[in-house]
Amino acid sequence: MTFKTSASMAALLLALSTGIAHAGEAIADPFGRADASFSRYPLNLPGTPQAVGRLTNGDVCDDDEGIACEWEDDTGVHHIFAGDILAIKTVDVAALGDRNITALDIGAARTRNEVLAKVRTFLPEIAIDCLEPGKAGEGEGVASCSGTFENGGWIKLLFGAGNRLTSARIDAFQIN
């Protein structure tokens, strides 16, 4: 009888633990992997903006008026909520300087070719397409590279002068 109980308990523990990624293990779902690479706060789930960190645009934001409030965590990632649901995460490369960027496994890469190689290796399941300056619609001299996930979320990388990375972003859904 004890053997059956122990075997049942072991089977239950194994079943419960199979979906949990342990530290250092890769996340199979590309959206989940990309999301986790930006910050520990999960997209598309309810959360408390104040728990993320500091409000960076407190005097110029009003979520009710359509001016998104941005909450910065301790690593410099900005988080934008739609109501109480985390919708967007962004990284401003200039603010990080030479620090490694964990988002999308960009690391120390900053040129367009280097960044795209790193991101495509990190997310081989996602096609990444680029629009050149003038066609990207992101401002004069800015190129945009993006990819879409099966769940409807997407990533966007912006490159400015000299094809240098200026920002990285992940959206769970369209908020406006």
mmCIF file with all atom_site columns, C-alpha atoms in Angstrom:
data_model
loop_
_atom_site.group_PDB
_atom_site.id
_atom_site.type_symbol
_atom_site.label_atom_id
_atom_site.label_alt_id
_atom_site.label_comp_id
_atom_site.label_asym_id
_atom_site.label_entity_id
_atom_site.label_seq_id
_atom_site.pdbx_PDB_ins_code
_atom_site.Cartn_x
_atom_site.Cartn_y
_atom_site.Cartn_z
_atom_site.occupancy
_atom_site.B_iso_or_equiv
_atom_site.pdbx_formal_charge
_atom_site.auth_seq_id
_atom_site.auth_comp_id
_atom_site.auth_asym_id
_atom_site.auth_atom_id
_atom_site.pdbx_PDB_model_num
ATOM 1   C CA . MET A 1 1   ? 0.000  0.000  0.000   1.00 0.00 ? 1   MET A CA 1
ATOM 2   C CA . THR A 1 2   ? 2.803  2.427  0.841   1.00 0.00 ? 2   THR A CA 1
ATOM 3   C CA . PHE A 1 3   ? 4.436  1.710  -2.525  1.00 0.00 ? 3   PHE A CA 1
ATOM 4   C CA . LYS A 1 4   ? 1.248  2.654  -4.410  1.00 0.00 ? 4   LYS A CA 1
ATOM 5   C CA . THR A 1 5   ? 0.914  5.889  -2.407  1.00 0.00 ? 5   THR A CA 1
ATOM 6   C CA . SER A 1 6   ? 4.561  6.800  -3.007  1.00 0.00 ? 6   SER A CA 1
ATOM 7   C CA . ALA A 1 7   ? 4.277  5.954  -6.705  1.00 0.00 ? 7   ALA A CA 1
ATOM 8   C CA . SER A 1 8   ? 1.088  8.014  -6.991  1.00 0.00 ? 8   SER A CA 1
ATOM 9   C CA . MET A 1 9   ? 2.713  10.945 -5.214  1.00 0.00 ? 9   MET A CA 1
ATOM 10  C CA . ALA A 1 10  ? 5.777  10.743 -7.454  1.00 0.00 ? 10  ALA A CA 1
ATOM 11  C CA . ALA A 1 11  ? 3.577  10.666 -10.571 1.00 0.00 ? 11  ALA A CA 1
ATOM 12  C CA . LEU A 1 12  ? 1.604  13.673 -9.314  1.00 0.00 ? 12  LEU A CA 1
ATOM 13  C CA . LEU A 1 13  ? 4.776  15.654 -8.572  1.00 0.00 ? 13  LEU A CA 1
ATOM 14  C CA . LEU A 1 14  ? 6.182  14.797 -12.002 1.00 0.00 ? 14  LEU A CA 1
ATOM 15  C CA . ALA A 1 15  ? 2.969  15.871 -13.727 1.00 0.00 ? 15  ALA A CA 1
ATOM 16  C CA . LEU A 1 16  ? 2.877  19.155 -11.824 1.00 0.00 ? 16  LEU A CA 1
ATOM 17  C CA . SER A 1 17  ? 6.506  19.998 -12.488 1.00 0.00 ? 17  SER A CA 1
ATOM 18  C CA . THR A 1 18  ? 6.682  19.312 -16.237 1.00 0.00 ? 18  THR A CA 1
ATOM 19  C CA . GLY A 1 19  ? 5.340  22.731 -17.271 1.00 0.00 ? 19  GLY A CA 1
ATOM 20  C CA . ILE A 1 20  ? 7.635  24.745 -15.025 1.00 0.00 ? 20  ILE A CA 1
ATOM 21  C CA . ALA A 1 21  ? 10.840 26.150 -16.507 1.00 0.00 ? 21  ALA A CA 1
ATOM 22  C CA . HIS A 1 22  ? 13.662 26.148 -13.991 1.00 0.00 ? 22  HIS A CA 1
ATOM 23  C CA . ALA A 1 23  ? 16.350 28.811 -13.842 1.00 0.00 ? 23  ALA A CA 1
ATOM 24  C CA . GLY A 1 24  ? 18.651 28.452 -16.811 1.00 0.00 ? 24  GLY A CA 1
ATOM 25  C CA . GLU A 1 25  ? 16.188 26.364 -18.853 1.00 0.00 ? 25  GLU A CA 1
ATOM 26  C CA . ALA A 1 26  ? 14.918 27.683 -22.174 1.00 0.00 ? 26  ALA A CA 1
ATOM 27  C CA . ILE A 1 27  ? 11.264 28.670 -22.470 1.00 0.00 ? 27  ILE A CA 1
ATOM 28  C CA . ALA A 1 28  ? 9.711  26.762 -25.368 1.00 0.00 ? 28  ALA A CA 1
ATOM 29  C CA . ASP A 1 29  ? 7.011  29.290 -26.281 1.00 0.00 ? 29  ASP A CA 1
ATOM 30  C CA . PRO A 1 30  ? 8.639  32.084 -28.341 1.00 0.00 ? 30  PRO A CA 1
ATOM 31  C CA . PHE A 1 31  ? 6.349  34.804 -26.951 1.00 0.00 ? 31  PHE A CA 1
ATOM 32  C CA . GLY A 1 32  ? 6.982  33.642 -23.374 1.00 0.00 ? 32  GLY A CA 1
ATOM 33  C CA . ARG A 1 33  ? 10.728 33.541 -24.022 1.00 0.00 ? 33  ARG A CA 1
ATOM 34  C CA . ALA A 1 34  ? 10.752 37.029 -25.528 1.00 0.00 ? 34  ALA A CA 1
ATOM 35  C CA . ASP A 1 35  ? 8.531  38.397 -22.754 1.00 0.00 ? 35  ASP A CA 1
ATOM 36  C CA . ALA A 1 36  ? 10.718 36.953 -19.985 1.00 0.00 ? 36  ALA A CA 1
ATOM 37  C CA . SER A 1 37  ? 13.858 38.348 -21.644 1.00 0.00 ? 37  SER A CA 1
ATOM 38  C CA . PHE A 1 38  ? 12.573 41.914 -21.136 1.00 0.00 ? 38  PHE A CA 1
ATOM 39  C CA . SER A 1 39  ? 11.559 41.607 -17.462 1.00 0.00 ? 39  SER A CA 1
ATOM 40  C CA . ARG A 1 40  ? 10.132 39.372 -14.781 1.00 0.00 ? 40  ARG A CA 1
ATOM 41  C CA . TYR A 1 41  ? 6.700  41.006 -15.022 1.00 0.00 ? 41  TYR A CA 1
ATOM 42  C CA . PRO A 1 42  ? 4.549  38.932 -17.426 1.00 0.00 ? 42  PRO A CA 1
ATOM 43  C CA . LEU A 1 43  ? 2.712  40.573 -20.298 1.00 0.00 ? 43  LEU A CA 1
ATOM 44  C CA . ASN A 1 44  ? -1.002 40.074 -20.849 1.00 0.00 ? 44  ASN A CA 1
ATOM 45  C CA . LEU A 1 45  ? -1.725 39.455 -17.162 1.00 0.00 ? 45  LEU A CA 1
ATOM 46  C CA . PRO A 1 46  ? -3.136 41.680 -14.434 1.00 0.00 ? 46  PRO A CA 1
ATOM 47  C CA . GLY A 1 47  ? -0.546 43.480 -12.362 1.00 0.00 ? 47  GLY A CA 1
ATOM 48  C CA . THR A 1 48  ? 0.037  46.503 -10.200 1.00 0.00 ? 48  THR A CA 1
ATOM 49  C CA . PRO A 1 49  ? 1.984  49.195 -12.059 1.00 0.00 ? 49  PRO A CA 1
ATOM 50  C CA . GLN A 1 50  ? 3.457  50.572 -8.822  1.00 0.00 ? 50  GLN A CA 1
ATOM 51  C CA . ALA A 1 51  ? 5.010  47.157 -8.105  1.00 0.00 ? 51  ALA A CA 1
ATOM 52  C CA . VAL A 1 52  ? 7.154  47.474 -11.251 1.00 0.00 ? 52  VAL A CA 1
ATOM 53  C CA . GLY A 1 53  ? 9.061  50.519 -10.056 1.00 0.00 ? 53  GLY A CA 1
ATOM 54  C CA . ARG A 1 54  ? 9.045  54.241 -10.594 1.00 0.00 ? 54  ARG A CA 1
ATOM 55  C CA . LEU A 1 55  ? 6.679  56.251 -12.760 1.00 0.00 ? 55  LEU A CA 1
ATOM 56  C CA . THR A 1 56  ? 8.854  57.984 -15.351 1.00 0.00 ? 56  THR A CA 1
ATOM 57  C CA . ASN A 1 57  ? 6.345  60.428 -16.826 1.00 0.00 ? 57  ASN A CA 1
ATOM 58  C CA . GLY A 1 58  ? 4.059  61.207 -13.906 1.00 0.00 ? 58  GLY A CA 1
ATOM 59  C CA . ASP A 1 59  ? 3.436  64.834 -14.784 1.00 0.00 ? 59  ASP A CA 1
ATOM 60  C CA . VAL A 1 60  ? 2.593  64.148 -18.445 1.00 0.00 ? 60  VAL A CA 1
ATOM 61  C CA . CYS A 1 61  ? 0.686  60.869 -18.347 1.00 0.00 ? 61  CYS A CA 1
ATOM 62  C CA . ASP A 1 62  ? -2.965 60.055 -17.904 1.00 0.00 ? 62  ASP A CA 1
ATOM 63  C CA . ASP A 1 63  ? -4.039 56.528 -18.818 1.00 0.00 ? 63  ASP A CA 1
ATOM 64  C CA . ASP A 1 64  ? -7.690 57.677 -18.908 1.00 0.00 ? 64  ASP A CA 1
ATOM 65  C CA . GLU A 1 65  ? -6.814 60.387 -21.465 1.00 0.00 ? 65  GLU A CA 1
ATOM 66  C CA . GLY A 1 66  ? -4.772 58.037 -23.681 1.00 0.00 ? 66  GLY A CA 1
ATOM 67  C CA . ILE A 1 67  ? -1.317 59.245 -22.635 1.00 0.00 ? 67  ILE A CA 1
ATOM 68  C CA . ALA A 1 68  ? 0.278  56.041 -21.394 1.00 0.00 ? 68  ALA A CA 1
ATOM 69  C CA . CYS A 1 69  ? 2.033  56.060 -18.042 1.00 0.00 ? 69  CYS A CA 1
ATOM 70  C CA . GLU A 1 70  ? 5.411  54.325 -18.141 1.00 0.00 ? 70  GLU A CA 1
ATOM 71  C CA . TRP A 1 71  ? 6.747  52.421 -15.154 1.00 0.00 ? 71  TRP A CA 1
ATOM 72  C CA . GLU A 1 72  ? 10.497 51.694 -15.082 1.00 0.00 ? 72  GLU A CA 1
ATOM 73  C CA . ASP A 1 73  ? 11.886 48.654 -13.297 1.00 0.00 ? 73  ASP A CA 1
ATOM 74  C CA . ASP A 1 74  ? 15.314 48.416 -11.651 1.00 0.00 ? 74  ASP A CA 1
ATOM 75  C CA . THR A 1 75  ? 16.944 47.255 -14.919 1.00 0.00 ? 75  THR A CA 1
ATOM 76  C CA . GLY A 1 76  ? 15.696 50.204 -16.993 1.00 0.00 ? 76  GLY A CA 1
ATOM 77  C CA . VAL A 1 77  ? 12.843 48.440 -18.816 1.00 0.00 ? 77  VAL A CA 1
ATOM 78  C CA . HIS A 1 78  ? 9.700  50.564 -19.217 1.00 0.00 ? 78  HIS A CA 1
ATOM 79  C CA . HIS A 1 79  ? 6.296  48.910 -18.705 1.00 0.00 ? 79  HIS A CA 1
ATOM 80  C CA . ILE A 1 80  ? 2.990  50.236 -20.046 1.00 0.00 ? 80  ILE A CA 1
ATOM 81  C CA . PHE A 1 81  ? -0.330 48.946 -18.761 1.00 0.00 ? 81  PHE A CA 1
ATOM 82  C CA . ALA A 1 82  ? -3.767 48.938 -20.369 1.00 0.00 ? 82  ALA A CA 1
ATOM 83  C CA . GLY A 1 83  ? -5.899 49.228 -17.264 1.00 0.00 ? 83  GLY A CA 1
ATOM 84  C CA . ASP A 1 84  ? -4.376 46.660 -14.929 1.00 0.00 ? 84  ASP A CA 1
ATOM 85  C CA . ILE A 1 85  ? -3.036 44.427 -17.753 1.00 0.00 ? 85  ILE A CA 1
ATOM 86  C CA . LEU A 1 86  ? 0.643  44.763 -18.709 1.00 0.00 ? 86  LEU A CA 1
ATOM 87  C CA . ALA A 1 87  ? 0.605  45.435 -22.457 1.00 0.00 ? 87  ALA A CA 1
ATOM 88  C CA . ILE A 1 88  ? 4.019  46.762 -23.552 1.00 0.00 ? 88  ILE A CA 1
ATOM 89  C CA . LYS A 1 89  ? 7.659  46.620 -22.486 1.00 0.00 ? 89  LYS A CA 1
ATOM 90  C CA . THR A 1 90  ? 10.331 48.881 -24.000 1.00 0.00 ? 90  THR A CA 1
ATOM 91  C CA . VAL A 1 91  ? 14.065 49.375 -23.736 1.00 0.00 ? 91  VAL A CA 1
ATOM 92  C CA . ASP A 1 92  ? 15.651 52.749 -24.517 1.00 0.00 ? 92  ASP A CA 1
ATOM 93  C CA . VAL A 1 93  ? 19.163 51.849 -25.645 1.00 0.00 ? 93  VAL A CA 1
ATOM 94  C CA . ALA A 1 94  ? 20.630 55.318 -25.051 1.00 0.00 ? 94  ALA A CA 1
ATOM 95  C CA . ALA A 1 95  ? 19.549 55.180 -21.400 1.00 0.00 ? 95  ALA A CA 1
ATOM 96  C CA . LEU A 1 96  ? 21.358 51.845 -20.942 1.00 0.00 ? 96  LEU A CA 1
ATOM 97  C CA . GLY A 1 97  ? 24.610 52.998 -22.514 1.00 0.00 ? 97  GLY A CA 1
ATOM 98  C CA . ASP A 1 98  ? 27.071 50.149 -22.968 1.00 0.00 ? 98  ASP A CA 1
ATOM 99  C CA . ARG A 1 99  ? 25.289 47.764 -20.564 1.00 0.00 ? 99  ARG A CA 1
ATOM 100 C CA . ASN A 1 100 ? 24.229 44.394 -21.942 1.00 0.00 ? 100 ASN A CA 1
ATOM 101 C CA . ILE A 1 101 ? 20.593 44.249 -23.027 1.00 0.00 ? 101 ILE A CA 1
ATOM 102 C CA . THR A 1 102 ? 18.896 41.086 -21.807 1.00 0.00 ? 102 THR A CA 1
ATOM 103 C CA . ALA A 1 103 ? 15.816 41.783 -23.943 1.00 0.00 ? 103 ALA A CA 1
ATOM 104 C CA . LEU A 1 104 ? 15.746 39.380 -26.902 1.00 0.00 ? 104 LEU A CA 1
ATOM 105 C CA . ASP A 1 105 ? 19.282 38.317 -25.921 1.00 0.00 ? 105 ASP A CA 1
ATOM 106 C CA . ILE A 1 106 ? 20.695 41.422 -27.638 1.00 0.00 ? 106 ILE A CA 1
ATOM 107 C CA . GLY A 1 107 ? 23.593 41.634 -25.201 1.00 0.00 ? 107 GLY A CA 1
ATOM 108 C CA . ALA A 1 108 ? 26.305 44.085 -26.305 1.00 0.00 ? 108 ALA A CA 1
ATOM 109 C CA . ALA A 1 109 ? 25.189 44.123 -29.963 1.00 0.00 ? 109 ALA A CA 1
ATOM 110 C CA . ARG A 1 110 ? 24.204 47.564 -31.256 1.00 0.00 ? 110 ARG A CA 1
ATOM 111 C CA . THR A 1 111 ? 24.543 47.534 -35.054 1.00 0.00 ? 111 THR A CA 1
ATOM 112 C CA . ARG A 1 112 ? 21.599 46.343 -37.091 1.00 0.00 ? 112 ARG A CA 1
ATOM 113 C CA . ASN A 1 113 ? 23.337 43.251 -38.488 1.00 0.00 ? 113 ASN A CA 1
ATOM 114 C CA . GLU A 1 114 ? 24.632 42.191 -35.061 1.00 0.00 ? 114 GLU A CA 1
ATOM 115 C CA . VAL A 1 115 ? 21.286 42.794 -33.323 1.00 0.00 ? 115 VAL A CA 1
ATOM 116 C CA . LEU A 1 116 ? 19.269 40.947 -35.959 1.00 0.00 ? 116 LEU A CA 1
ATOM 117 C CA . ALA A 1 117 ? 21.651 37.990 -35.834 1.00 0.00 ? 117 ALA A CA 1
ATOM 118 C CA . LYS A 1 118 ? 21.262 37.793 -32.025 1.00 0.00 ? 118 LYS A CA 1
ATOM 119 C CA . VAL A 1 119 ? 17.464 38.148 -32.108 1.00 0.00 ? 119 VAL A CA 1
ATOM 120 C CA . ARG A 1 120 ? 17.036 35.622 -34.913 1.00 0.00 ? 120 ARG A CA 1
ATOM 121 C CA . THR A 1 121 ? 19.147 33.127 -32.967 1.00 0.00 ? 121 THR A CA 1
ATOM 122 C CA . PHE A 1 122 ? 17.100 33.793 -29.808 1.00 0.00 ? 122 PHE A CA 1
ATOM 123 C CA . LEU A 1 123 ? 13.752 33.539 -31.648 1.00 0.00 ? 123 LEU A CA 1
ATOM 124 C CA . PRO A 1 124 ? 14.323 31.231 -34.645 1.00 0.00 ? 124 PRO A CA 1
ATOM 125 C CA . GLU A 1 125 ? 10.573 30.568 -34.866 1.00 0.00 ? 125 GLU A CA 1
ATOM 126 C CA . ILE A 1 126 ? 9.757  34.210 -35.660 1.00 0.00 ? 126 ILE A CA 1
ATOM 127 C CA . ALA A 1 127 ? 10.243 35.836 -39.073 1.00 0.00 ? 127 ALA A CA 1
ATOM 128 C CA . ILE A 1 128 ? 11.723 39.304 -38.675 1.00 0.00 ? 128 ILE A CA 1
ATOM 129 C CA . ASP A 1 129 ? 11.147 41.794 -41.475 1.00 0.00 ? 129 ASP A CA 1
ATOM 130 C CA . CYS A 1 130 ? 12.617 45.272 -41.813 1.00 0.00 ? 130 CYS A CA 1
ATOM 131 C CA . LEU A 1 131 ? 11.424 48.542 -43.290 1.00 0.00 ? 131 LEU A CA 1
ATOM 132 C CA . GLU A 1 132 ? 14.015 51.084 -44.332 1.00 0.00 ? 132 GLU A CA 1
ATOM 133 C CA . PRO A 1 133 ? 13.989 54.740 -43.282 1.00 0.00 ? 133 PRO A CA 1
ATOM 134 C CA . GLY A 1 134 ? 11.268 56.599 -45.139 1.00 0.00 ? 134 GLY A CA 1
ATOM 135 C CA . LYS A 1 135 ? 9.094  53.481 -45.290 1.00 0.00 ? 135 LYS A CA 1
ATOM 136 C CA . ALA A 1 136 ? 9.107  52.520 -41.606 1.00 0.00 ? 136 ALA A CA 1
ATOM 137 C CA . GLY A 1 137 ? 6.948  55.456 -40.491 1.00 0.00 ? 137 GLY A CA 1
ATOM 138 C CA . GLU A 1 138 ? 9.035  55.877 -37.338 1.00 0.00 ? 138 GLU A CA 1
ATOM 139 C CA . GLY A 1 139 ? 10.620 59.238 -38.122 1.00 0.00 ? 139 GLY A CA 1
ATOM 140 C CA . GLU A 1 140 ? 13.307 60.569 -40.403 1.00 0.00 ? 140 GLU A CA 1
ATOM 141 C CA . GLY A 1 141 ? 16.280 58.238 -40.729 1.00 0.00 ? 141 GLY A CA 1
ATOM 142 C CA . VAL A 1 142 ? 14.750 55.470 -38.601 1.00 0.00 ? 142 VAL A CA 1
ATOM 143 C CA . ALA A 1 143 ? 14.528 51.864 -39.819 1.00 0.00 ? 143 ALA A CA 1
ATOM 144 C CA . SER A 1 144 ? 12.159 49.381 -38.169 1.00 0.00 ? 144 SER A CA 1
ATOM 145 C CA . CYS A 1 145 ? 12.445 45.605 -37.862 1.00 0.00 ? 145 CYS A CA 1
ATOM 146 C CA . SER A 1 146 ? 9.592  43.562 -36.419 1.00 0.00 ? 146 SER A CA 1
ATOM 147 C CA . GLY A 1 147 ? 8.166  40.097 -35.977 1.00 0.00 ? 147 GLY A CA 1
ATOM 148 C CA . THR A 1 148 ? 4.765  38.729 -34.933 1.00 0.00 ? 148 THR A CA 1
ATOM 149 C CA . PHE A 1 149 ? 3.981  35.866 -32.567 1.00 0.00 ? 149 PHE A CA 1
ATOM 150 C CA . GLU A 1 150 ? 1.184  33.319 -33.027 1.00 0.00 ? 150 GLU A CA 1
ATOM 151 C CA . ASN A 1 151 ? -0.746 34.872 -30.124 1.00 0.00 ? 151 ASN A CA 1
ATOM 152 C CA . GLY A 1 152 ? -0.898 38.249 -31.916 1.00 0.00 ? 152 GLY A CA 1
ATOM 153 C CA . GLY A 1 153 ? 1.877  39.909 -29.912 1.00 0.00 ? 153 GLY A CA 1
ATOM 154 C CA . TRP A 1 154 ? 4.904  41.383 -31.667 1.00 0.00 ? 154 TRP A CA 1
ATOM 155 C CA . ILE A 1 155 ? 8.400  42.765 -31.237 1.00 0.00 ? 155 ILE A CA 1
ATOM 156 C CA . LYS A 1 156 ? 9.832  45.892 -32.813 1.00 0.00 ? 156 LYS A CA 1
ATOM 157 C CA . LEU A 1 157 ? 13.432 47.079 -33.075 1.00 0.00 ? 157 LEU A CA 1
ATOM 158 C CA . LEU A 1 158 ? 14.249 50.634 -34.161 1.00 0.00 ? 158 LEU A CA 1
ATOM 159 C CA . PHE A 1 159 ? 17.554 51.636 -35.721 1.00 0.00 ? 159 PHE A CA 1
ATOM 160 C CA . GLY A 1 160 ? 18.707 55.225 -36.151 1.00 0.00 ? 160 GLY A CA 1
ATOM 161 C CA . ALA A 1 161 ? 21.830 56.880 -37.524 1.00 0.00 ? 161 ALA A CA 1
ATOM 162 C CA . GLY A 1 162 ? 24.531 54.461 -38.631 1.00 0.00 ? 162 GLY A CA 1
ATOM 163 C CA . ASN A 1 163 ? 22.046 51.570 -38.340 1.00 0.00 ? 163 ASN A CA 1
ATOM 164 C CA . ARG A 1 164 ? 22.485 51.610 -34.551 1.00 0.00 ? 164 ARG A CA 1
ATOM 165 C CA . LEU A 1 165 ? 19.807 50.189 -32.266 1.00 0.00 ? 165 LEU A CA 1
ATOM 166 C CA . THR A 1 166 ? 17.783 52.877 -30.487 1.00 0.00 ? 166 THR A CA 1
ATOM 167 C CA . SER A 1 167 ? 14.991 50.822 -28.921 1.00 0.00 ? 167 SER A CA 1
ATOM 168 C CA . ALA A 1 168 ? 13.550 47.343 -28.466 1.00 0.00 ? 168 ALA A CA 1
ATOM 169 C CA . ARG A 1 169 ? 9.895  46.714 -27.707 1.00 0.00 ? 169 ARG A CA 1
ATOM 170 C CA . ILE A 1 170 ? 7.438  43.879 -27.146 1.00 0.00 ? 170 ILE A CA 1
ATOM 171 C CA . ASP A 1 171 ? 3.657  44.337 -27.318 1.00 0.00 ? 171 ASP A CA 1
ATOM 172 C CA . ALA A 1 172 ? 1.135  41.800 -26.057 1.00 0.00 ? 172 ALA A CA 1
ATOM 173 C CA . PHE A 1 173 ? -1.737 43.496 -27.908 1.00 0.00 ? 173 PHE A CA 1
ATOM 174 C CA . GLN A 1 174 ? -2.798 46.813 -29.437 1.00 0.00 ? 174 GLN A CA 1
ATOM 175 C CA . ILE A 1 175 ? -3.815 49.242 -26.670 1.00 0.00 ? 175 ILE A CA 1
ATOM 176 C CA . ASN A 1 176 ? -5.050 52.237 -28.666 1.00 0.00 ? 176 ASN A CA 1
#
